[in-house]
Amino acid sequence: MVSVPVGLYTAVGDHTVHFHQLQRGSADRVRNRRDNERTGKEVPAEDIVKGFEVAEGEYVVAEPDELDEIAPGRSQAIDISDFVDLGDVDPVYFDRTYYIAPRGKEYTKVYELLRAALAEAGKAGIATFVMRGKQYLTVLRAEDTLLVLQTLHWADEVRDPGQELPELPSGRASKGKERDIAMQLIDALGAPWDPARYHDTYQEKVRELVWAKAEGEEIAAAEEAPQATNVDDLMELLQGSLDQAQGSREEEPLEPRQKKIAARKAGQPRAKRKTATKKAPSKAARASATPRGQGGGRSELRRLSKTDLYQRATEQDIAGRSKMSRDELIDALARDGHRRVKSAA
């Protein structure tokens, strides 16, 4: 069997705003503890074992080393058993995504051979491996320069919608004017897939709420959820949605890259490259906008580019700034400014 030592790296991060638990009316942290149900005393982590309840109050105890001894693939090998068409795997099975990298330069040739073969064949490898006491079913697929591993749910973990959902349509939607307008609406809202176009607006609102409260400001409430559509009004609402979608697309400015693509499709010549460049404001000019050592208000910070935000973070010596996103830079600068204002007061 051909094998290559690899490392597993998490492909995605969490941008959720995380809160601490506090007792209402105080700044006292509330912490989770592992307490003995009978005595009420806290139990050290090393004294906690796993138990399976076979009858009420009766448990079979399994020690960690016993679980390790029976684990399949104890070498943590990613064992590929089949090669399938990736399109045949229902998206409901996908779970977490990891990047796979060769564990050393001497293994890059074998690694690239597997990646190139998968890419050329248009196939994905189905594999299993054990991590942290659990066996995973996975799919291994090829990207342009690397291998990507995605964990899958087991077949018995995916629920049958027919049994889980209380109501489902009893038949197919028949062809007619309503369906034609629905198809036109989908076509009017068609767009190329670009993940950068989409933002977690709820988390943005949470951040705004937190910093508005910190600065003694108020934030407007969100719009109410739309009411359920009355079947009798369906045709009128569909037509209204279509008119609105078509109107918004006509007014929506094309992104620079989309403009270039549209121009090339129309046979227009490429625009000449401009030689003149806009002079960036000097460090002194940027610093004069906000006193040194102050981050400025959040509304002001949101008007700045990520480059300007990073420059301010550098001047204020914000730790970890090189790895921060634009929102994280705004948060860090606002915190620093708020802290300095309180210190000055």
Short mmCIF file of C-alpha atoms in Angstrom, two decimals:
data_model
loop_
_atom_site.label_atom_id
_atom_site.label_comp_id
_atom_site.label_asym_id
_atom_site.label_seq_id
_atom_site.Cartn_x
_atom_site.Cartn_y
_atom_site.Cartn_z
CA MET A 1 0.00 0.00 0.00
CA VAL A 2 1.19 3.53 -0.81
CA SER A 3 1.21 5.78 2.25
CA VAL A 4 2.33 9.34 3.03
CA PRO A 5 2.64 10.95 6.49
CA VAL A 6 0.39 14.00 6.66
CA GLY A 7 -0.78 16.65 9.11
CA LEU A 8 -4.40 17.66 9.70
CA TYR A 9 -5.20 21.39 9.93
CA THR A 10 -8.57 23.02 10.67
CA ALA A 11 -9.82 24.81 7.56
CA VAL A 12 -12.39 27.13 9.13
CA GLY A 13 -12.54 29.45 12.12
CA ASP A 14 -15.37 30.74 14.28
CA HIS A 15 -16.25 34.45 14.09
CA THR A 16 -19.08 34.23 16.62
CA VAL A 17 -19.08 36.91 19.33
CA HIS A 18 -18.43 35.01 22.58
CA PHE A 19 -19.86 36.16 25.90
CA HIS A 20 -18.89 35.23 29.45
CA GLN A 21 -21.64 34.17 31.84
CA LEU A 22 -22.19 36.73 34.63
CA GLN A 23 -24.58 36.91 37.55
CA ARG A 24 -27.17 39.60 36.76
CA GLY A 25 -26.40 42.91 38.46
CA SER A 26 -22.71 42.12 39.00
CA ALA A 27 -19.43 41.46 37.19
CA ASP A 28 -19.08 38.05 38.86
CA ARG A 29 -18.22 35.25 36.43
CA VAL A 30 -20.33 32.09 36.48
CA ARG A 31 -18.25 28.99 35.79
CA ASN A 32 -19.17 25.40 34.96
CA ARG A 33 -17.98 22.74 37.39
CA ARG A 34 -17.98 18.95 37.38
CA ASP A 35 -19.62 18.09 40.69
CA ASN A 36 -20.38 14.73 42.25
CA GLU A 37 -24.17 14.45 42.05
CA ARG A 38 -24.39 12.79 45.46
CA THR A 39 -21.81 14.73 47.53
CA GLY A 40 -21.92 18.05 45.66
CA LYS A 41 -18.10 18.22 45.69
CA GLU A 42 -16.06 19.07 42.57
CA VAL A 43 -14.37 16.07 40.90
CA PRO A 44 -10.83 16.40 39.41
CA ALA A 45 -10.61 15.68 35.67
CA GLU A 46 -8.25 12.72 36.22
CA ASP A 47 -10.88 10.98 38.38
CA ILE A 48 -13.62 11.14 35.73
CA VAL A 49 -14.29 7.97 33.72
CA LYS A 50 -16.97 7.04 31.20
CA GLY A 51 -19.89 4.88 32.23
CA PHE A 52 -22.66 3.27 30.16
CA GLU A 53 -25.98 2.82 31.97
CA VAL A 54 -27.18 -0.78 31.49
CA ALA A 55 -29.98 -0.47 34.07
CA GLU A 56 -31.23 2.29 36.33
CA GLY A 57 -28.32 3.22 38.58
CA GLU A 58 -26.07 0.45 37.16
CA TYR A 59 -23.13 1.37 34.91
CA VAL A 60 -20.42 -0.41 32.96
CA VAL A 61 -17.26 1.68 33.38
CA ALA A 62 -14.80 2.02 30.48
CA GLU A 63 -11.31 3.34 31.21
CA PRO A 64 -9.60 5.61 28.59
CA ASP A 65 -6.82 3.07 27.91
CA GLU A 66 -9.42 0.33 27.32
CA LEU A 67 -11.12 2.47 24.69
CA ASP A 68 -7.74 3.20 23.05
CA GLU A 69 -6.88 -0.51 22.84
CA ILE A 70 -9.98 -1.40 20.82
CA ALA A 71 -9.87 1.69 18.56
CA PRO A 72 -9.60 0.71 14.86
CA GLY A 73 -6.64 2.23 13.05
CA ARG A 74 -4.75 3.04 16.25
CA SER A 75 -1.93 4.46 14.08
CA GLN A 76 -4.38 7.26 13.12
CA ALA A 77 -3.98 6.30 9.47
CA ILE A 78 -6.43 7.82 6.99
CA ASP A 79 -7.34 4.57 5.27
CA ILE A 80 -8.80 5.13 1.77
CA SER A 81 -11.10 2.25 0.77
CA ASP A 82 -13.00 3.59 -2.27
CA PHE A 83 -12.94 6.32 -4.90
CA VAL A 84 -16.28 7.92 -5.79
CA ASP A 85 -17.70 10.85 -7.75
CA LEU A 86 -17.89 13.76 -5.32
CA GLY A 87 -21.21 14.85 -6.83
CA ASP A 88 -22.76 11.57 -5.69
CA VAL A 89 -22.24 12.45 -2.01
CA ASP A 90 -25.36 14.20 -0.69
CA PRO A 91 -24.39 17.53 0.99
CA VAL A 92 -26.37 16.52 4.09
CA TYR A 93 -23.51 14.11 4.94
CA PHE A 94 -20.80 16.81 5.08
CA ASP A 95 -19.58 18.00 8.48
CA ARG A 96 -16.17 19.63 9.21
CA THR A 97 -13.39 20.56 6.77
CA TYR A 98 -9.63 20.10 7.22
CA TYR A 99 -6.57 20.88 5.11
CA ILE A 100 -4.14 17.99 4.58
CA ALA A 101 -0.42 18.73 4.26
CA PRO A 102 2.61 16.43 3.84
CA ARG A 103 4.54 16.00 7.08
CA GLY A 104 7.93 16.88 5.65
CA LYS A 105 9.50 17.82 2.29
CA GLU A 106 10.50 14.23 1.58
CA TYR A 107 6.81 13.28 1.30
CA THR A 108 5.70 16.05 -1.07
CA LYS A 109 6.19 13.91 -4.22
CA VAL A 110 3.85 11.13 -3.06
CA TYR A 111 1.40 13.73 -1.74
CA GLU A 112 1.32 15.60 -5.07
CA LEU A 113 0.96 12.32 -6.98
CA LEU A 114 -2.20 11.49 -5.04
CA ARG A 115 -3.58 15.03 -5.42
CA ALA A 116 -2.91 15.14 -9.18
CA ALA A 117 -4.38 11.67 -9.75
CA LEU A 118 -7.55 12.53 -7.86
CA ALA A 119 -7.90 15.82 -9.76
CA GLU A 120 -7.39 14.21 -13.17
CA ALA A 121 -9.77 11.33 -12.42
CA GLY A 122 -12.40 13.67 -11.01
CA LYS A 123 -12.78 11.36 -8.02
CA ALA A 124 -12.73 11.69 -4.24
CA GLY A 125 -11.39 9.13 -1.77
CA ILE A 126 -13.67 7.69 0.93
CA ALA A 127 -11.61 7.01 4.05
CA THR A 128 -11.84 6.39 7.78
CA PHE A 129 -9.57 7.39 10.65
CA VAL A 130 -9.65 7.69 14.44
CA MET A 131 -9.19 11.02 16.26
CA ARG A 132 -9.71 11.72 19.99
CA GLY A 133 -11.39 8.40 20.66
CA LYS A 134 -13.83 8.59 17.76
CA GLN A 135 -13.80 7.04 14.29
CA TYR A 136 -14.69 9.32 11.38
CA LEU A 137 -15.95 8.63 7.89
CA THR A 138 -14.35 11.15 5.53
CA VAL A 139 -14.05 12.22 1.92
CA LEU A 140 -10.65 13.26 0.55
CA ARG A 141 -10.74 15.57 -2.47
CA ALA A 142 -8.21 17.48 -4.56
CA GLU A 143 -7.93 21.28 -4.83
CA ASP A 144 -5.51 23.18 -7.09
CA THR A 145 -2.52 22.84 -4.77
CA LEU A 146 -3.58 20.72 -1.82
CA LEU A 147 -5.76 17.90 -0.51
CA VAL A 148 -8.86 18.68 1.53
CA LEU A 149 -10.48 16.25 3.95
CA GLN A 150 -14.11 16.59 5.02
CA THR A 151 -15.65 14.50 7.77
CA LEU A 152 -18.99 12.89 6.96
CA HIS A 153 -21.94 11.82 9.04
CA TRP A 154 -22.52 8.06 9.18
CA ALA A 155 -25.60 6.77 7.35
CA ASP A 156 -27.46 5.99 10.59
CA GLU A 157 -26.88 9.56 11.82
CA VAL A 158 -28.77 11.16 8.90
CA ARG A 159 -32.48 11.27 9.69
CA ASP A 160 -35.26 10.41 7.25
CA PRO A 161 -37.13 13.66 6.42
CA GLY A 162 -40.32 11.71 5.79
CA GLN A 163 -40.32 10.61 9.42
CA GLU A 164 -38.99 13.82 10.97
CA LEU A 165 -41.02 16.53 9.19
CA PRO A 166 -44.66 17.02 10.14
CA GLU A 167 -45.77 18.40 6.76
CA LEU A 168 -44.52 17.83 3.22
CA PRO A 169 -46.16 18.62 -0.16
CA SER A 170 -48.40 15.79 -1.29
CA GLY A 171 -47.57 16.34 -4.98
CA ARG A 172 -45.41 18.21 -7.46
CA ALA A 173 -46.05 21.87 -8.35
CA SER A 174 -47.89 21.91 -11.66
CA LYS A 175 -46.75 24.07 -14.56
CA GLY A 176 -48.53 27.40 -14.86
CA LYS A 177 -48.10 31.16 -14.64
CA GLU A 178 -47.14 31.07 -10.97
CA ARG A 179 -44.34 28.61 -11.65
CA ASP A 180 -43.18 30.64 -14.67
CA ILE A 181 -42.86 33.80 -12.54
CA ALA A 182 -41.09 31.83 -9.80
CA MET A 183 -38.55 30.66 -12.42
CA GLN A 184 -38.13 34.25 -13.67
CA LEU A 185 -37.53 35.40 -10.09
CA ILE A 186 -34.78 32.80 -9.63
CA ASP A 187 -33.23 33.87 -12.94
CA ALA A 188 -33.39 37.58 -11.95
CA LEU A 189 -31.53 36.86 -8.71
CA GLY A 190 -28.95 34.60 -10.38
CA ALA A 191 -25.30 35.41 -9.57
CA PRO A 192 -21.88 33.74 -9.72
CA TRP A 193 -20.84 32.12 -6.44
CA ASP A 194 -18.60 34.51 -4.51
CA PRO A 195 -18.45 33.76 -0.75
CA ALA A 196 -16.91 37.19 -0.06
CA ARG A 197 -20.22 38.84 -1.01
CA TYR A 198 -21.96 37.43 2.05
CA HIS A 199 -21.55 38.55 5.65
CA ASP A 200 -22.83 37.34 8.99
CA THR A 201 -25.06 40.39 9.57
CA TYR A 202 -26.35 39.06 12.88
CA GLN A 203 -22.84 38.90 14.38
CA GLU A 204 -22.18 42.41 13.01
CA LYS A 205 -25.32 43.60 14.83
CA VAL A 206 -24.19 41.84 18.03
CA ARG A 207 -20.83 43.66 17.86
CA GLU A 208 -22.61 46.98 17.25
CA LEU A 209 -24.91 46.31 20.22
CA VAL A 210 -22.00 45.51 22.54
CA TRP A 211 -20.00 48.60 21.63
CA ALA A 212 -23.05 50.87 21.53
CA LYS A 213 -23.85 49.82 25.11
CA ALA A 214 -20.19 50.31 26.10
CA GLU A 215 -20.30 53.88 24.71
CA GLY A 216 -23.72 54.67 26.16
CA GLU A 217 -25.45 54.70 22.78
CA GLU A 218 -28.62 53.04 21.54
CA ILE A 219 -29.02 50.80 18.53
CA ALA A 220 -32.10 50.57 16.32
CA ALA A 221 -34.19 47.42 16.57
CA ALA A 222 -34.26 45.07 13.60
CA GLU A 223 -37.20 44.89 11.22
CA GLU A 224 -39.98 42.49 12.12
CA ALA A 225 -40.09 39.10 10.40
CA PRO A 226 -42.33 38.96 7.30
CA GLN A 227 -45.80 37.50 7.64
CA ALA A 228 -46.63 34.13 6.06
CA THR A 229 -47.82 34.44 2.45
CA ASN A 230 -51.56 34.01 1.88
CA VAL A 231 -52.13 31.52 -0.93
CA ASP A 232 -54.78 33.83 -2.41
CA ASP A 233 -52.17 36.62 -2.75
CA LEU A 234 -49.39 34.37 -4.13
CA MET A 235 -49.58 35.55 -7.75
CA GLU A 236 -49.54 39.24 -6.82
CA LEU A 237 -46.66 38.79 -4.37
CA LEU A 238 -44.62 36.77 -6.86
CA GLN A 239 -45.00 39.49 -9.48
CA GLY A 240 -44.08 42.16 -6.94
CA SER A 241 -40.96 40.22 -5.89
CA LEU A 242 -39.95 39.81 -9.53
CA ASP A 243 -40.38 43.54 -10.27
CA GLN A 244 -38.36 44.44 -7.18
CA ALA A 245 -35.57 41.98 -8.02
CA GLN A 246 -35.29 43.19 -11.61
CA GLY A 247 -35.28 46.83 -10.50
CA SER A 248 -32.59 46.30 -7.87
CA ARG A 249 -30.36 44.45 -10.33
CA GLU A 250 -30.64 47.28 -12.87
CA GLU A 251 -29.58 49.83 -10.23
CA GLU A 252 -26.91 47.66 -8.62
CA PRO A 253 -23.40 48.71 -9.78
CA LEU A 254 -21.24 45.96 -11.20
CA GLU A 255 -18.09 45.06 -9.34
CA PRO A 256 -14.85 45.94 -11.18
CA ARG A 257 -14.13 42.30 -12.01
CA GLN A 258 -17.68 41.73 -13.26
CA LYS A 259 -17.40 44.89 -15.39
CA LYS A 260 -14.28 43.50 -17.07
CA ILE A 261 -16.01 40.17 -17.77
CA ALA A 262 -19.08 41.93 -19.19
CA ALA A 263 -16.91 44.15 -21.38
CA ARG A 264 -14.97 41.19 -22.77
CA LYS A 265 -18.21 39.34 -23.55
CA ALA A 266 -19.38 42.45 -25.42
CA GLY A 267 -16.13 42.55 -27.39
CA GLN A 268 -14.96 45.86 -25.92
CA PRO A 269 -11.22 46.56 -25.86
CA ARG A 270 -9.35 46.39 -22.57
CA ALA A 271 -9.08 49.68 -20.73
CA LYS A 272 -5.65 51.26 -20.75
CA ARG A 273 -3.81 51.05 -17.47
CA LYS A 274 -3.60 54.40 -15.72
CA THR A 275 -0.12 55.50 -14.72
CA ALA A 276 -1.19 58.16 -12.23
CA THR A 277 -1.78 56.89 -8.73
CA LYS A 278 -3.55 58.50 -5.83
CA LYS A 279 -1.09 59.48 -3.16
CA ALA A 280 -1.80 57.75 0.14
CA PRO A 281 -2.17 60.05 3.14
CA SER A 282 0.96 60.31 5.23
CA LYS A 283 1.26 58.70 8.63
CA ALA A 284 1.17 62.14 10.21
CA ALA A 285 -2.04 63.03 8.36
CA ARG A 286 -3.69 59.80 9.43
CA ALA A 287 -2.54 60.29 12.98
CA SER A 288 -3.88 63.85 13.06
CA ALA A 289 -7.42 62.62 12.32
CA THR A 290 -7.47 60.85 15.69
CA PRO A 291 -5.16 61.68 18.59
CA ARG A 292 -2.34 59.18 19.00
CA GLY A 293 -3.29 56.41 21.38
CA GLN A 294 -7.01 56.69 20.75
CA GLY A 295 -8.92 54.30 18.50
CA GLY A 296 -11.74 56.70 17.63
CA GLY A 297 -15.47 55.91 17.66
CA ARG A 298 -16.73 52.76 15.97
CA SER A 299 -18.67 54.76 13.39
CA GLU A 300 -15.45 56.55 12.42
CA LEU A 301 -13.43 53.34 12.35
CA ARG A 302 -15.96 51.63 10.06
CA ARG A 303 -15.31 54.29 7.41
CA LEU A 304 -11.62 53.36 7.23
CA SER A 305 -10.09 50.74 4.94
CA LYS A 306 -8.39 47.69 6.40
CA THR A 307 -5.01 49.21 5.45
CA ASP A 308 -5.73 52.36 7.48
CA LEU A 309 -7.07 50.28 10.37
CA TYR A 310 -3.90 48.20 10.37
CA GLN A 311 -1.78 51.36 10.33
CA ARG A 312 -3.59 52.66 13.40
CA ALA A 313 -3.24 49.30 15.10
CA THR A 314 0.52 49.44 14.40
CA GLU A 315 0.80 52.95 15.85
CA GLN A 316 -1.09 51.84 18.96
CA ASP A 317 0.89 48.58 19.19
CA ILE A 318 -2.22 46.35 19.13
CA ALA A 319 -1.07 42.78 19.81
CA GLY A 320 -1.92 40.16 17.17
CA ARG A 321 -2.95 42.78 14.58
CA SER A 322 -1.32 40.96 11.64
CA LYS A 323 -3.80 38.06 11.96
CA MET A 324 -6.92 40.18 12.52
CA SER A 325 -9.80 40.63 10.08
CA ARG A 326 -11.23 44.10 9.42
CA ASP A 327 -13.97 43.64 12.06
CA GLU A 328 -11.46 42.39 14.59
CA LEU A 329 -9.22 45.42 13.97
CA ILE A 330 -12.22 47.72 14.54
CA ASP A 331 -13.03 45.89 17.79
CA ALA A 332 -9.42 46.06 19.02
CA LEU A 333 -9.03 49.77 18.20
CA ALA A 334 -12.37 50.64 19.78
CA ARG A 335 -11.48 48.71 22.94
CA ASP A 336 -8.09 50.39 23.14
CA GLY A 337 -9.59 53.84 22.64
CA HIS A 338 -12.30 53.18 25.25
CA ARG A 339 -9.69 51.93 27.72
CA ARG A 340 -7.43 54.96 27.20
CA VAL A 341 -10.36 57.39 27.59
CA LYS A 342 -11.32 55.74 30.90
CA SER A 343 -7.68 55.87 32.06
CA ALA A 344 -7.44 59.56 31.21
CA ALA A 345 -10.67 60.25 33.09
#
